Each structure stands twice: as C-alpha cells, then as structure tokens.
Short mmCIF file of C-alpha atoms and ligand atoms in Angstrom, two decimals:
data_model
loop_
_atom_site.label_atom_id
_atom_site.label_comp_id
_atom_site.label_asym_id
_atom_site.label_seq_id
_atom_site.Cartn_x
_atom_site.Cartn_y
_atom_site.Cartn_z
CA MET A 1 134.05 91.19 80.95
CA GLY A 2 136.22 88.82 82.57
CA ALA A 3 136.89 91.12 85.69
CA ILE A 4 135.12 90.27 88.89
CA ALA A 5 132.32 92.04 89.61
CA SER A 6 132.41 94.35 93.09
CA PRO A 7 129.25 93.83 95.15
CA ALA A 8 128.76 97.70 94.11
CA ASP A 9 128.78 96.87 90.58
CA LEU A 10 126.29 94.55 91.14
CA ALA A 11 123.93 96.61 92.85
CA ALA A 12 123.95 99.26 90.22
CA PRO A 13 121.13 98.62 87.82
CA THR A 14 122.27 99.03 84.46
CA ALA A 15 120.18 101.18 81.86
CA PRO A 16 118.68 98.96 79.42
CA THR A 17 120.58 100.01 76.13
CA ALA A 18 119.47 98.02 73.32
CA PRO A 19 116.11 97.87 72.34
CA GLY A 20 114.21 94.69 73.58
CA LEU A 21 113.21 91.69 71.14
CA HIS A 22 109.46 93.49 71.44
CA ALA A 23 110.33 96.93 72.95
CA ALA A 24 107.31 98.28 71.31
CA ILE A 25 104.79 95.89 73.01
CA GLU A 26 106.62 96.06 76.21
CA THR A 27 106.39 100.01 76.54
CA LEU A 28 102.84 100.40 74.86
CA PRO A 29 100.83 102.87 76.87
CA ARG A 30 98.25 101.18 79.38
CA GLU A 31 95.54 103.27 77.17
CA ARG A 32 96.57 100.77 74.50
CA LEU A 33 97.55 98.08 76.01
CA GLU A 34 94.17 97.57 78.12
CA PRO A 35 91.68 97.38 74.95
CA LEU A 36 94.26 94.54 73.39
CA GLN A 37 93.91 92.66 76.34
CA TRP A 38 90.09 92.81 76.50
CA GLN A 39 89.70 91.87 72.87
CA ARG A 40 92.27 88.82 73.48
CA LEU A 41 90.26 87.98 76.43
CA GLN A 42 87.31 87.49 74.51
CA ASP A 43 89.01 85.03 71.83
CA SER A 44 90.32 83.30 74.75
CA LEU A 45 86.65 82.85 76.00
CA ARG A 46 85.72 81.92 72.81
CA ASN A 47 88.07 79.37 72.30
CA ALA A 48 87.33 77.84 75.65
CA TRP A 49 83.57 78.36 75.08
CA ASP A 50 83.43 76.71 71.62
CA HIS A 51 85.58 73.72 72.06
CA VAL A 52 85.42 72.47 76.00
CA PRO A 53 81.87 72.36 77.53
CA TRP A 54 82.78 72.27 80.88
CA HIS A 55 84.19 75.88 80.03
CA ARG A 56 80.87 76.74 78.50
CA GLN A 57 78.83 75.36 81.26
CA ARG A 58 80.66 77.27 83.78
CA LEU A 59 80.34 80.44 81.83
CA GLN A 60 76.87 79.98 81.27
CA ALA A 61 76.10 79.20 85.04
CA ALA A 62 78.00 82.12 85.67
CA GLY A 63 75.41 84.41 83.54
CA LEU A 64 77.65 84.76 80.59
CA ALA A 65 75.39 84.55 77.43
CA ASP A 66 78.54 85.32 74.99
CA PRO A 67 82.32 85.93 75.85
CA ARG A 68 81.84 89.26 74.07
CA ASP A 69 80.07 90.57 76.67
CA VAL A 70 83.59 90.16 79.00
CA ASP A 71 84.83 93.59 78.50
CA SER A 72 85.29 95.58 82.08
CA PRO A 73 87.19 94.35 85.26
CA ALA A 74 83.41 93.96 86.71
CA ALA A 75 82.41 91.42 83.99
CA LEU A 76 85.87 89.53 84.33
CA GLN A 77 85.15 89.21 88.27
CA ARG A 78 81.93 87.57 87.59
CA LEU A 79 83.76 84.57 86.09
CA PRO A 80 84.22 81.49 87.87
CA PHE A 81 87.89 80.82 89.16
CA MET A 82 89.81 77.61 88.20
CA VAL A 83 91.80 75.87 90.49
CA LYS A 84 94.63 73.14 90.10
CA THR A 85 91.94 70.21 90.78
CA ASP A 86 90.32 71.08 87.52
CA LEU A 87 92.91 70.02 85.54
CA ARG A 88 93.47 66.95 87.69
CA ASP A 89 89.43 65.94 87.72
CA HIS A 90 89.88 66.45 83.90
CA TYR A 91 92.86 63.96 83.86
CA PRO A 92 95.05 64.05 81.26
CA PHE A 93 93.32 66.04 78.22
CA GLY A 94 90.07 66.86 79.30
CA LEU A 95 90.43 70.61 79.13
CA PHE A 96 92.70 70.71 75.98
CA THR A 97 90.83 72.60 73.37
CA ARG A 98 92.29 70.61 70.42
CA ALA A 99 92.75 66.98 69.72
CA LEU A 100 95.90 65.37 70.69
CA PRO A 101 97.67 65.29 66.89
CA GLN A 102 97.33 69.30 66.92
CA LEU A 103 99.42 69.79 69.72
CA ALA A 104 103.22 69.94 69.94
CA ARG A 105 103.92 69.43 73.53
CA LEU A 106 102.86 67.95 76.68
CA HIS A 107 104.42 68.74 80.00
CA ALA A 108 103.14 67.91 83.66
CA SER A 109 104.00 68.33 87.26
CA SER A 110 105.66 66.02 89.06
CA GLY A 111 102.37 65.35 91.19
CA THR A 112 103.67 64.21 94.66
CA THR A 113 100.16 63.43 95.99
CA GLY A 114 97.50 62.04 93.15
CA LYS A 115 97.64 62.56 89.39
CA PRO A 116 99.79 64.92 87.86
CA THR A 117 98.69 67.74 86.27
CA VAL A 118 99.26 67.72 82.51
CA VAL A 119 99.33 70.84 80.34
CA GLY A 120 99.34 71.07 76.40
CA TYR A 121 100.81 73.42 73.95
CA THR A 122 100.37 74.14 70.45
CA ALA A 123 103.25 75.12 68.03
CA GLN A 124 102.10 78.54 68.22
CA ASP A 125 101.99 78.17 71.81
CA LEU A 126 105.36 77.34 72.13
CA SER A 127 106.59 80.10 69.61
CA THR A 128 104.77 82.21 72.29
CA TRP A 129 106.54 80.81 75.23
CA ALA A 130 109.63 81.34 73.62
CA ASP A 131 109.08 84.61 72.64
CA LEU A 132 108.07 85.55 76.16
CA VAL A 133 111.17 84.04 77.70
CA ALA A 134 113.31 85.36 75.56
CA ARG A 135 111.62 88.98 76.09
CA SER A 136 112.21 88.39 79.99
CA MET A 137 115.99 87.20 79.11
CA HIS A 138 116.90 90.45 77.50
CA GLY A 139 114.83 92.71 80.00
CA ALA A 140 117.14 90.99 82.48
CA GLY A 141 120.35 91.84 80.38
CA VAL A 142 120.79 89.21 78.44
CA ARG A 143 121.77 89.68 75.02
CA ALA A 144 122.02 87.68 71.89
CA GLY A 145 125.10 85.35 71.41
CA ASP A 146 125.55 85.01 75.24
CA LEU A 147 126.37 81.47 76.10
CA VAL A 148 123.40 80.10 78.66
CA HIS A 149 124.52 77.34 80.81
CA ASN A 150 120.59 76.25 81.43
CA ALA A 151 120.66 73.73 84.84
CA TYR A 152 116.59 73.88 84.98
CA GLY A 153 115.69 70.20 84.82
CA TYR A 154 114.76 69.04 81.38
CA GLY A 155 111.79 66.96 80.81
CA LEU A 156 108.12 67.17 81.92
CA PHE A 157 109.15 70.03 84.35
CA THR A 158 108.72 73.26 82.35
CA GLY A 159 111.79 74.89 83.54
CA GLY A 160 114.77 73.24 81.35
CA LEU A 161 112.93 73.30 78.08
CA GLY A 162 111.19 76.58 78.63
CA ALA A 163 114.47 78.43 79.46
CA HIS A 164 115.96 76.66 76.13
CA ASP A 165 113.87 77.34 73.80
CA GLY A 166 113.49 81.39 74.99
CA ALA A 167 117.31 81.42 74.81
CA THR A 168 117.48 79.95 71.55
CA ARG A 169 114.70 82.40 70.36
CA LEU A 170 117.25 85.40 71.39
CA GLY A 171 119.88 83.96 69.62
CA CYS A 172 121.89 82.51 72.47
CA PRO A 173 123.87 79.08 72.44
CA VAL A 174 122.80 76.80 75.33
CA VAL A 175 124.26 74.43 77.27
CA PRO A 176 121.76 71.71 78.21
CA ILE A 177 123.03 70.38 81.38
CA SER A 178 120.10 69.68 83.26
CA GLY A 179 120.18 69.87 87.16
CA GLY A 180 122.44 67.35 88.95
CA GLY A 181 125.97 66.16 88.49
CA THR A 182 126.97 69.38 90.30
CA GLU A 183 130.89 68.75 89.86
CA ARG A 184 130.74 68.74 86.35
CA GLN A 185 128.44 71.89 86.52
CA VAL A 186 131.21 73.65 87.86
CA ALA A 187 133.83 72.22 85.44
CA LEU A 188 131.81 73.35 82.57
CA ILE A 189 131.12 76.90 84.17
CA MET A 190 135.00 77.36 84.23
CA ASP A 191 135.59 75.64 80.99
CA PHE A 192 132.96 76.91 78.84
CA ARG A 193 132.39 80.41 80.43
CA PRO A 194 128.97 81.05 80.13
CA ARG A 195 127.36 84.68 81.01
CA VAL A 196 124.12 83.27 82.39
CA LEU A 197 123.15 80.73 84.55
CA CYS A 198 119.56 79.65 84.65
CA ALA A 199 118.70 77.29 88.05
CA THR A 200 116.60 77.32 90.78
CA PRO A 201 118.30 79.70 93.52
CA SER A 202 118.74 76.58 95.72
CA TYR A 203 120.15 74.52 93.06
CA ALA A 204 122.72 77.70 92.72
CA LEU A 205 123.68 77.68 95.99
CA ALA A 206 124.47 74.25 95.80
CA ILE A 207 126.86 74.70 92.71
CA ALA A 208 128.32 77.74 94.90
CA GLU A 209 129.08 75.43 97.57
CA VAL A 210 130.35 72.43 95.50
CA ALA A 211 132.82 74.88 93.76
CA GLU A 212 134.10 76.48 96.92
CA GLN A 213 134.67 72.52 98.29
CA GLN A 214 136.82 72.28 95.38
CA GLY A 215 138.55 75.42 95.57
CA VAL A 216 137.27 76.91 92.53
CA ASP A 217 135.91 80.64 92.57
CA LEU A 218 132.77 81.18 90.63
CA ARG A 219 133.64 84.99 90.76
CA GLY A 220 136.14 84.35 88.42
CA SER A 221 133.88 82.34 86.28
CA GLY A 222 132.31 84.26 83.24
CA LEU A 223 128.66 84.19 85.10
CA ARG A 224 127.50 87.35 85.09
CA ILE A 225 123.63 87.33 85.25
CA GLY A 226 121.61 84.34 86.86
CA LEU A 227 118.01 83.62 85.94
CA PHE A 228 116.64 81.82 89.17
CA GLY A 229 113.05 80.72 90.12
CA ALA A 230 110.30 78.00 90.34
CA GLU A 231 110.65 78.43 94.06
CA PRO A 232 110.25 81.21 96.76
CA TRP A 233 113.68 82.93 97.77
CA SER A 234 114.35 86.06 99.90
CA GLU A 235 116.44 89.22 99.30
CA ALA A 236 118.90 87.83 102.00
CA MET A 237 119.28 84.64 99.58
CA ARG A 238 119.56 87.07 96.26
CA ARG A 239 122.55 88.74 97.96
CA GLU A 240 124.20 85.44 99.51
CA ILE A 241 124.06 84.08 95.58
CA GLU A 242 125.15 87.25 94.06
CA ALA A 243 128.43 87.43 96.53
CA ARG A 244 129.00 83.93 95.98
CA MET A 245 128.74 83.81 92.32
CA GLY A 246 129.66 87.33 91.29
CA LEU A 247 126.83 87.87 88.97
CA ARG A 248 123.43 89.78 89.19
CA ALA A 249 120.72 87.54 90.40
CA VAL A 250 117.17 88.20 88.64
CA ASP A 251 114.14 86.48 89.82
CA ILE A 252 111.76 84.71 87.01
CA TYR A 253 108.28 83.32 87.68
CA GLY A 254 106.06 80.89 86.06
CA LEU A 255 103.87 77.94 86.32
CA SER A 256 103.34 74.95 84.06
CA GLU A 257 99.57 75.70 84.31
CA ILE A 258 99.75 78.98 82.76
CA MET A 259 103.02 78.38 80.52
CA GLY A 260 106.04 77.91 82.18
CA PRO A 261 108.75 79.92 82.95
CA GLY A 262 108.44 83.71 81.86
CA VAL A 263 104.96 84.74 82.84
CA ALA A 264 106.95 87.42 84.80
CA CYS A 265 110.16 88.60 84.99
CA GLU A 266 112.77 91.19 86.69
CA CYS A 267 114.18 93.88 84.63
CA VAL A 268 117.23 95.49 85.10
CA ALA A 269 115.77 97.99 87.77
CA ARG A 270 114.79 94.96 89.64
CA CYS A 271 111.65 96.22 91.56
CA GLY A 272 109.15 93.76 90.55
CA LEU A 273 108.75 91.43 87.74
CA HIS A 274 106.99 92.40 84.84
CA GLY A 275 103.80 90.32 83.79
CA TRP A 276 103.31 90.15 80.23
CA GLU A 277 100.19 91.60 79.96
CA ASP A 278 99.87 91.13 76.42
CA HIS A 279 99.18 87.38 77.22
CA PHE A 280 98.21 87.50 80.85
CA LEU A 281 95.68 88.95 82.68
CA PHE A 282 96.62 89.38 86.35
CA GLU A 283 94.24 89.89 89.45
CA THR A 284 94.95 89.68 93.27
CA ILE A 285 92.29 88.56 95.50
CA ASP A 286 91.24 87.64 98.86
CA PRO A 287 92.18 84.12 99.09
CA ASP A 288 89.05 83.63 101.82
CA SER A 289 86.75 85.67 100.07
CA GLY A 290 87.84 86.01 96.53
CA ALA A 291 86.88 89.48 96.36
CA PRO A 292 89.64 91.81 94.66
CA VAL A 293 92.22 93.25 96.63
CA PRO A 294 93.13 97.03 96.05
CA GLU A 295 96.23 97.38 94.06
CA GLY A 296 99.20 97.19 96.06
CA GLU A 297 97.95 95.20 98.87
CA PRO A 298 98.90 91.36 99.30
CA GLY A 299 96.50 88.78 97.63
CA GLU A 300 96.81 85.63 95.97
CA LEU A 301 97.54 85.91 92.27
CA VAL A 302 94.79 85.15 89.84
CA ILE A 303 95.94 84.67 86.05
CA THR A 304 93.86 84.46 82.70
CA THR A 305 95.58 83.54 79.72
CA LEU A 306 94.65 85.47 76.69
CA THR A 307 96.52 84.01 73.83
CA LYS A 308 97.30 80.38 75.03
CA GLN A 309 95.15 78.07 72.23
CA ALA A 310 95.52 74.36 73.29
CA LEU A 311 95.22 75.11 77.04
CA PRO A 312 93.17 78.68 77.88
CA MET A 313 93.12 79.21 81.46
CA LEU A 314 90.53 81.44 82.97
CA ARG A 315 90.89 83.35 86.38
CA TYR A 316 93.45 80.57 87.61
CA ARG A 317 94.10 80.71 91.34
CA THR A 318 97.80 80.33 91.49
CA ARG A 319 98.22 80.18 95.29
CA ASP A 320 100.91 82.36 95.18
CA ILE A 321 101.13 85.65 97.28
CA THR A 322 102.09 88.81 96.15
CA ARG A 323 101.22 92.52 95.65
CA LEU A 324 100.39 93.96 92.08
CA ASP A 325 102.10 97.48 90.90
CA ARG A 326 100.90 98.87 88.03
CA ARG A 327 102.93 102.36 87.76
CA ALA A 328 105.35 102.90 85.32
CA CYS A 329 108.77 101.29 86.20
CA ALA A 330 111.87 102.74 85.97
CA CYS A 331 113.05 100.85 82.95
CA GLY A 332 110.15 102.40 80.78
CA ARG A 333 108.06 98.91 80.86
CA THR A 334 104.38 99.94 81.27
CA HIS A 335 103.57 96.11 81.97
CA VAL A 336 102.19 95.32 85.55
CA ARG A 337 104.83 94.46 88.50
CA ILE A 338 104.26 91.41 90.30
CA LEU A 339 106.24 91.94 93.40
CA ARG A 340 108.18 88.94 94.77
CA VAL A 341 106.18 86.12 95.38
CA THR A 342 107.05 85.34 99.07
CA GLY A 343 105.06 82.16 99.51
CA ARG A 344 102.20 80.13 98.66
CA ASN A 345 98.88 79.70 100.49
CA ASP A 346 99.56 76.58 100.79
CA ASP A 347 102.91 76.99 102.09
CA MET A 348 102.18 79.14 104.87
CA LEU A 349 102.45 77.39 108.09
CA ILE A 350 100.41 78.82 111.15
CA ILE A 351 102.65 78.54 114.12
CA ARG A 352 100.82 79.26 117.28
CA GLY A 353 98.87 81.23 115.79
CA VAL A 354 101.19 83.05 113.34
CA ASN A 355 101.27 83.08 109.72
CA VAL A 356 104.60 82.10 108.57
CA TYR A 357 105.92 81.71 105.13
CA PRO A 358 109.20 79.48 104.91
CA SER A 359 110.66 82.22 102.88
CA GLN A 360 110.56 85.00 106.24
CA ILE A 361 112.45 82.08 107.95
CA GLU A 362 114.80 81.98 105.09
CA ALA A 363 115.17 85.93 105.32
CA VAL A 364 116.74 86.07 109.05
CA LEU A 365 118.72 82.98 108.62
CA VAL A 366 120.46 83.65 105.56
CA GLY A 367 123.74 85.74 105.79
CA ARG A 368 123.80 85.22 109.85
CA PRO A 369 127.71 84.64 110.92
CA GLY A 370 128.63 80.99 111.04
CA LEU A 371 125.27 79.46 109.72
CA SER A 372 125.16 78.28 105.85
CA PRO A 373 121.97 78.85 103.77
CA HIS A 374 121.02 75.34 103.97
CA TYR A 375 117.95 74.70 106.10
CA GLN A 376 114.61 72.95 106.60
CA LEU A 377 111.28 73.30 108.77
CA VAL A 378 110.34 70.38 110.64
CA LEU A 379 106.81 70.10 111.81
CA GLU A 380 105.85 68.05 114.36
CA ARG A 381 102.88 67.54 116.85
CA GLN A 382 103.72 67.76 120.15
CA GLY A 383 100.06 66.64 122.22
CA ALA A 384 97.28 69.14 120.63
CA LEU A 385 99.82 71.53 119.59
CA ASP A 386 102.13 72.08 116.41
CA SER A 387 105.57 72.89 117.06
CA VAL A 388 108.46 73.59 114.52
CA ARG A 389 111.98 73.01 114.58
CA LEU A 390 114.58 74.57 112.49
CA GLU A 391 117.26 72.55 111.28
CA VAL A 392 119.91 74.88 109.70
CA GLU A 393 123.51 74.05 109.14
CA ALA A 394 126.74 75.68 110.32
CA LEU A 395 129.56 76.60 108.11
CA PRO A 396 132.37 74.34 108.17
CA SER A 397 134.38 77.75 110.29
CA LEU A 398 132.16 77.65 113.00
CA PRO A 399 133.19 75.33 115.75
CA ALA A 400 131.16 72.53 117.01
CA ALA A 401 131.23 73.96 120.45
CA ASP A 402 129.27 76.87 119.17
CA TYR A 403 126.39 75.34 117.40
CA ALA A 404 124.38 75.48 120.92
CA LEU A 405 125.23 79.22 121.41
CA GLN A 406 124.34 80.33 117.39
CA ALA A 407 121.34 78.32 117.90
CA ALA A 408 119.91 79.94 120.91
CA ASP A 409 120.88 83.50 119.04
CA THR A 410 119.06 82.53 115.81
CA ARG A 411 115.91 81.58 117.89
CA HIS A 412 115.98 84.60 119.60
CA HIS A 413 116.12 86.48 116.05
CA VAL A 414 113.46 84.51 114.59
CA LYS A 415 111.06 85.18 117.60
CA SER A 416 111.72 89.09 117.67
CA MET A 417 111.45 89.38 113.75
CA ILE A 418 108.65 86.85 112.79
CA GLY A 419 107.33 86.42 115.85
CA VAL A 420 107.28 82.73 116.14
CA SER A 421 109.09 80.53 119.15
CA ALA A 422 111.02 77.69 117.18
CA ASP A 423 113.23 74.82 118.28
CA VAL A 424 116.68 76.06 116.37
CA ARG A 425 119.27 73.19 115.67
CA VAL A 426 122.40 74.08 114.35
CA LEU A 427 123.58 70.69 112.50
CA ALA A 428 127.11 69.85 111.10
CA PRO A 429 127.78 71.06 107.29
CA GLY A 430 126.35 68.60 104.66
CA THR A 431 123.76 67.15 106.93
CA VAL A 432 120.71 69.26 104.89
CA PRO A 433 120.20 67.52 101.78
CA ARG A 434 120.81 69.62 98.66
CA SER A 435 118.35 70.37 96.18
CA GLN A 436 118.91 69.70 92.46
CA GLY A 437 115.63 71.51 91.17
CA LYS A 438 113.00 72.81 93.99
CA ALA A 439 114.27 72.55 97.49
CA VAL A 440 112.47 71.05 99.95
CA ARG A 441 112.19 73.56 102.87
CA VAL A 442 109.24 72.11 104.97
CA ARG A 443 109.30 68.22 106.04
CA ASP A 444 105.83 67.96 107.76
CA LEU A 445 105.85 64.90 110.19
CA ARG A 446 102.59 65.52 112.02
CA ASP A 447 100.70 63.11 110.16
CA ALA A 448 103.34 60.21 110.84
CA ALA A 449 102.99 61.15 114.60
CA ALA A 450 98.93 61.06 115.04
O1 DLL B 501 108.19 76.40 88.11
C1 DLL B 501 108.22 77.29 86.28
C2 DLL B 501 109.32 78.05 86.27
C3 DLL B 501 110.51 77.30 86.02
C4 DLL B 501 109.79 79.44 86.70
C5 DLL B 501 111.81 77.75 85.87
C6 DLL B 501 110.18 80.13 86.77
C7 DLL B 501 111.84 79.35 86.57
P1 DLL B 501 105.58 75.01 88.26
O2 DLL B 501 106.62 73.45 88.47
O3 DLL B 501 104.27 74.57 87.69
O4 DLL B 501 106.30 75.94 87.37
O5 DLL B 501 105.74 75.42 89.95
C8 DLL B 501 105.21 76.77 89.87
O6 DLL B 501 106.50 77.37 91.62
O7 DLL B 501 103.11 78.54 91.49
C9 DLL B 501 105.31 79.14 92.63
O8 DLL B 501 104.65 78.90 93.35
C10 DLL B 501 106.43 78.69 92.29
N1 DLL B 501 107.46 79.71 91.69
C11 DLL B 501 107.80 79.87 90.18
N2 DLL B 501 108.60 80.80 89.91
C12 DLL B 501 108.65 81.45 91.04
C13 DLL B 501 109.34 82.52 91.80
C14 DLL B 501 107.70 76.19 87.69
N3 DLL B 501 110.60 83.26 90.96
C15 DLL B 501 105.25 77.05 91.20
N4 DLL B 501 109.28 82.98 92.94
C16 DLL B 501 104.70 78.97 91.15
C17 DLL B 501 108.81 82.32 93.87
C18 DLL B 501 107.84 80.81 92.41
N5 DLL B 501 107.92 81.16 93.64
#
C-alpha cells in the first residue's frame, strides 16, 4: 500500500471484490427495484399529505385524491415540482412533518442571499444517510478500518458530518479535521497516513499546492482514494488531482435539501454516479418546459425522497444539469447512473449568446502548460454587452515575460473549444483566492457597474 501508484494503476478500475454493505439491494434487478420505489413513494406522499397542509393542498390541486394513486411515471409527472424557495418561504421549519423535539439534527445552507434553507432529520433519517454514505464509500473502494481524513467543513454544511457518519458506519476511523489550516492538513496526512481523503476538489488542490510549497510529495503519503464533491469539477481536474496526490479521485454528489453527500456516488468503474434508487426517485426534465427528457439526454435533475421522514421532498428541482443512464453498470449495480453534473442552471453563463458552464472553461484550462488550475471568471458589463474575463494563475515555472503569450494562446483554445471570446489574463502565482470548501469560480460585477 505504501508504493506510489503510477498513473496507469490509477486508471485501471479494480473489480469490486468484497460484497458491499448492502450488496443485495445495490444489485436488485430493476423489475424488483421499481415496485419497491412506488410503494415507498406512496408512503412518502402519505407522510407529506398527512403532516404538512401545504403538501396536501398542492397535491389535491394537482388532482390527486389519494397518495396510493401515484403508481406510474405518468402519475408522478402530474405532481407539482418543489423548488428551493419553497423551503425559504416556509422558513425555518414549515415543511417539516415532525415537531422539533422529534428531530435529531438540523443543517442549513449558508445562504449568500436571503434566508438560509433549513433541513431536518429524524434519528432514522440520520441512520439512512449514514448507510448511504457508507454504501457510497464502499462502492468507491473504501474498506472498514481505512483511516479517513475528512476535510469537508463540519457544521451546518452537510459535507463534514455527512461524510463522518458514513465513514463511521462503514467501520472507518475518522480524522475530523474540517476545512482550513491547510499546512496542518498536510502534516497530519503525512503523519497519520490516512488512506482516504474527503474534500471538495478545489480544496484538495489547495492541499496539494501547499504540500508542494512545503516540499512534501503527497504521492508518497498513504492516500489512495479521494471522495470529492459538493461542487462541479471536470475530468481534467480529476487527472490533475490524481497526478498530484497519487490517489484515485471519485465523484460523490448530494445536496442538503435531499439529504447531503451520498445521494449518488461513482463506483470503481467510474462511469457515472450511482443514484441510490431505493431511497430516491430520479427524473430529468427540460428546465424550460418541465417536460421529461428522454433517458440519456441532458436535463435538470429532479429528485423525490422515498424514505425521508422529517422532510419529504417531492419532485425537487435541483437545478443541476446531468444525464441519466439506467443500463446496468460493469460493477453489477442496477441503480441509475447519473452522469457527472457539469454545472447548475443558475451557474450557466450566457456569453454573447453562447451557453457556458464554468466547468467547461476549467476543462480547457486544467493541464495547459504553464498554467495552474486556479481560475475565476469575472463578468462585467461593457455598454449593453456582457463580457467575461478569465483570470488564471501561472505556475511558478512560467516566466512573467511569457504571460501575455500564454494568455493569447489560452484565449484561442477557449474560443475554438467552447466558442466564446474571453479576455484571458494570466496572473502571478497565488493571486486567485483559494477555497477551503466550495470554490468561487464566478465573480459577477455586472450589477456593481450598473
Ligand atoms: O454540497 C452536499 C455534498 C457535500 C455533496 C460533500 C458532496 C460532497 P449543498 O451545499 O446543499 O450540499 O450543495 C448542493 O452542490 O445541487 C450541486 O450543484 C453541487 N454539487 C454537489 N456535489 C456535486 C458533484 C452539498 N459531485 C449542490 N458535482 C448541488 C457537481 C455537485 N456538483
């Protein structure tokens, strides 16, 4: 285990050897999984209907006479969507099915604008969540006894405690370091030799960078698996992190409104994230019309919780853009594969008529010679037109005299690969702010200029 993994080792998927914690449910044939989903959906609808008048009124307004009538995709599609503002409008506890003393924990979004969204869990909800994170970790190759260095933020954010409880459920000791104090993170990774790193991908890179500045080669650490999520990231970023840390980088997805991390996770085959269909129903819709999109086509991910007690969410519009694939996976799991979330509807930039996600820009940038993976997109208004400036840091090895040339070259690549003209600026190392959690990729100065 101590040997440095070569990139070839990292690329080769290892067969899942030990059965998962929940192997039987993970490989349940679809003809048995789907009836289970409809039965659980009816229970979930009943829970919402009986305890939250707002749900009952909306379901009745949609023509539903009884939750048992929802037993097919067509019936499901007649139900109304939920959106983030529904939670805000009922701030803080208005959509909970249980009184506060019956809950075990609350989490909340940081809420940069307006009120935070507050989510609640019963003890049973926390246990389900721990199971699903444990299942996700096991599918990604983590095994009981592996030391987990958990650099997701602890607190109201679901990342820290969610990963923590899942690792504990799997039987893994956890270093609950949370985000920040990056030099100490490096020291503890080298001293404690964790096998697993949990962090946002941008923070993983920040750790790698600080290690390199200290002359520490993380490829010689014990790290072998990284569970990265909470923000969009590209394949290029995955390769970059793997090369710098000597681990296999696995994508884990989730959102607090639905649960937290572990709603879906890649397995060792890494061809999509398995969405745990015994606990959630996944749909993809056209974000404009709300109509379902054919399987395999990009659309907005809509999730319905099937077993959540305290806060059932019915057809929740995540704003995340992805594609679904229900074909069986090489690993044997039957649960739907959610392809890498490339961005959110509300992160999409329209630059001179071209739709662009920051992750597309990232895919062009990362790995370009002379450039670091640290970048920001700055939106400004020039007259009536929006303009975008791409600020990307140079690697220390790039002479300052070459910045302008590199900027022109990058501009050309962005134009030819994505079709937008960006004003590219190559900046000195250390200028772009580092994240300790979710990276800020876009600075929107358009209103400031108005
Ligand atoms: O970010 C939960 C989480 C924690 C997931 C740790 C994975 C790891 P929220 O703060 O509510 O919850 O943010 C949810 O983050 O709707 C996506 O837009 C984005 N997101 C989460 N995971 C991924 C991912 C947590 N793997 C929002 N890829 C979601 C792309 C992701 N985007």
